[in-house]
C-alpha positions as a Python dict, from the first residue, in 0.01 Angstrom:
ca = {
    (1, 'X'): (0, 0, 0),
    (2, 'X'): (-58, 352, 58),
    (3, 'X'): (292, 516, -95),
    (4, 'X'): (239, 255, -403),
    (5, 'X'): (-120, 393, -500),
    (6, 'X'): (38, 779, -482),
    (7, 'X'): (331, 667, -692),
    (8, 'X'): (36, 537, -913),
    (9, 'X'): (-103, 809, -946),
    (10, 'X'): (150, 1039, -981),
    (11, 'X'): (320, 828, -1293),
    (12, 'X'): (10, 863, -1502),
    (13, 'X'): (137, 1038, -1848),
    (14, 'X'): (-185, 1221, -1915),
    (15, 'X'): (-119, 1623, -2023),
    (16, 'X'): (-276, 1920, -1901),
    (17, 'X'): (-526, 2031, -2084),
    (18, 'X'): (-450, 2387, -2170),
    (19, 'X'): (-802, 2522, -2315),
    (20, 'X'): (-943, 2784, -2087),
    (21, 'X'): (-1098, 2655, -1797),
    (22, 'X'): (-1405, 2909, -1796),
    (23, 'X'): (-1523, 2731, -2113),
    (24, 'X'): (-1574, 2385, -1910),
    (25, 'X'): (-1725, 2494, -1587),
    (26, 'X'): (-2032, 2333, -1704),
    (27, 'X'): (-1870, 1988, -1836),
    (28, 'X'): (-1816, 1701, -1633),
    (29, 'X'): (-1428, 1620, -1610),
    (30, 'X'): (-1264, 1386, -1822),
    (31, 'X'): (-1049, 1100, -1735),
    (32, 'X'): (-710, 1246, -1817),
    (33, 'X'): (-824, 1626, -1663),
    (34, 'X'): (-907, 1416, -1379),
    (35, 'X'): (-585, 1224, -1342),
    (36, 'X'): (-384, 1569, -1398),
    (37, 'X'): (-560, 1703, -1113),
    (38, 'X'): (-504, 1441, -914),
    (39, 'X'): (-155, 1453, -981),
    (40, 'X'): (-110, 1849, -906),
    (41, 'X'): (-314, 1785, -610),
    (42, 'X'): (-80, 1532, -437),
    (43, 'X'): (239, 1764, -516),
    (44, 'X'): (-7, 2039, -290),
    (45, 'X'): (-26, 1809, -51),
    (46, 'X'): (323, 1720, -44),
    (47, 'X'): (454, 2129, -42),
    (48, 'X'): (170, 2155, 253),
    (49, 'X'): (338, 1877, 448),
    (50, 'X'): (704, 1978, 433),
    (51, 'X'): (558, 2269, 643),
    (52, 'X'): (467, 2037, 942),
    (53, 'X'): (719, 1925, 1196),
    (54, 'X'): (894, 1618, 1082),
    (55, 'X'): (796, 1353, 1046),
    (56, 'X'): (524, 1417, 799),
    (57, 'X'): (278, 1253, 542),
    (58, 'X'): (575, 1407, 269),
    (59, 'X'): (865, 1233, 442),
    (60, 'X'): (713, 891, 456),
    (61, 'X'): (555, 932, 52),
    (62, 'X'): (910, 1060, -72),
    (63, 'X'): (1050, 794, 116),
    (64, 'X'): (1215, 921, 402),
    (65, 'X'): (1297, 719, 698),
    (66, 'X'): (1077, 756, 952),
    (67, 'X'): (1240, 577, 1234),
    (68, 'X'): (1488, 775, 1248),
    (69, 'X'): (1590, 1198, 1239),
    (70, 'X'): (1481, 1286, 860),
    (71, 'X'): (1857, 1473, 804),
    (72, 'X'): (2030, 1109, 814),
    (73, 'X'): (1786, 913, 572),
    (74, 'X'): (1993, 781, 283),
    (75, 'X'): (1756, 781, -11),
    (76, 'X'): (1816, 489, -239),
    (77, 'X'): (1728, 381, -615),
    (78, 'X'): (1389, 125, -612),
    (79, 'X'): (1502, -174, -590),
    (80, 'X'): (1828, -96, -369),
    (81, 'X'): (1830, -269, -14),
    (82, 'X'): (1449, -320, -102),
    (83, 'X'): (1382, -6, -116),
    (84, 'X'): (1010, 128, -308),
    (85, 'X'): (944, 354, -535),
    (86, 'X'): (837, 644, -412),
    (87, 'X'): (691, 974, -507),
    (88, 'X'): (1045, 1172, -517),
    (89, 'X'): (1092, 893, -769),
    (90, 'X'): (829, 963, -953),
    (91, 'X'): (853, 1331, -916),
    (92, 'X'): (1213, 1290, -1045),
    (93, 'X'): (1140, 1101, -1341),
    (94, 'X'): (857, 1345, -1474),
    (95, 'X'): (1116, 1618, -1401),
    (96, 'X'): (1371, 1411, -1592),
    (97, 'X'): (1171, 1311, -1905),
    (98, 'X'): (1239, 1465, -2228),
    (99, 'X'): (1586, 1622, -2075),
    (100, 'X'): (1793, 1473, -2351),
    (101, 'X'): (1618, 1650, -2657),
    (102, 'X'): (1703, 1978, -2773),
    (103, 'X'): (1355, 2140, -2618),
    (104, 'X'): (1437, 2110, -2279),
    (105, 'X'): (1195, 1896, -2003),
    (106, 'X'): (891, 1745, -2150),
    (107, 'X'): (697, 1803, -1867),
    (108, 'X'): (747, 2210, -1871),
    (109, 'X'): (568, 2183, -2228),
    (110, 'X'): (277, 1903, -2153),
    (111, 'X'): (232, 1972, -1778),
    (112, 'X'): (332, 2301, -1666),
    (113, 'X'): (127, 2327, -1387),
    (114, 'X'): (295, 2015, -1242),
    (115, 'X'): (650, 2092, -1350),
    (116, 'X'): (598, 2411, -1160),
    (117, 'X'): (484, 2216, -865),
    (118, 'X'): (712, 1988, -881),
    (119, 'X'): (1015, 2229, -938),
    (120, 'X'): (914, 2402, -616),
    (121, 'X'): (915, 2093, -374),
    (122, 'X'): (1253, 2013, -480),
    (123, 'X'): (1338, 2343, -394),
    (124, 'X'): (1176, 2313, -96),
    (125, 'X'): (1322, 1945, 4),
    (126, 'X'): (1681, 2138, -120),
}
């Protein structure tokens, strides 16, 4: 389904590459800079559709119910009342990773640019 090949997507565990960009204009894209991208690109497109009148593409990938007003969805674990996983899920869980070490989230150190991203659109969904 649609909301299982974004969750895809979004749970790849490839970093950001951090060397300057200017230096690989010319370069084609590897696999992992092109999964990161990806990645940072769907959290855009989620910020971009929280700004639309609800419901939007975000509600239904963060799993939202859409049959109903957005402000009484109850959002449950995967797996509870058959509920998927969805990309809050996933957004969560990169968010989450690394938490219990002494250097804080993972993800602010191996994927800043997506931390940040993701940071803001659970600001934004708060």
């Amino acid at each position: 389904s649609l909301l299982h090949g974004f969750v895809e997507c979004l749970e790849t565990d490839d970093m950001e590459d951090t060397a300057d960009s200017t230096e690989q204009e010319d370069t084609e894209l590897t696999t992992a800079q092109t999964r990161c991208s990806t990645r940072q690109h769907i959290l855009q497109l989620l910020l971009h559709s929280l700004d639309q009148p609800a419901p939007n593409l975000a509600h239904f990938l963060l799993g939202f119910e859409l049959r109903k007003p957005v402000l009484r969805t109850n959002l449950q674990d995967p797996g509870v009342l058959g509920s998927p996983r969805t990309c809050l899920h996933s957004i969560l869980g990169i968010l989450a990773a690394g938490t219990d070490s002494a250097g804080g989230p993972s993800s602010i150190h191996d994927n800043p640019h997506l931390a940040e991203l993701a940071y803001k659109l659970v600001y934004q969904l708060c």
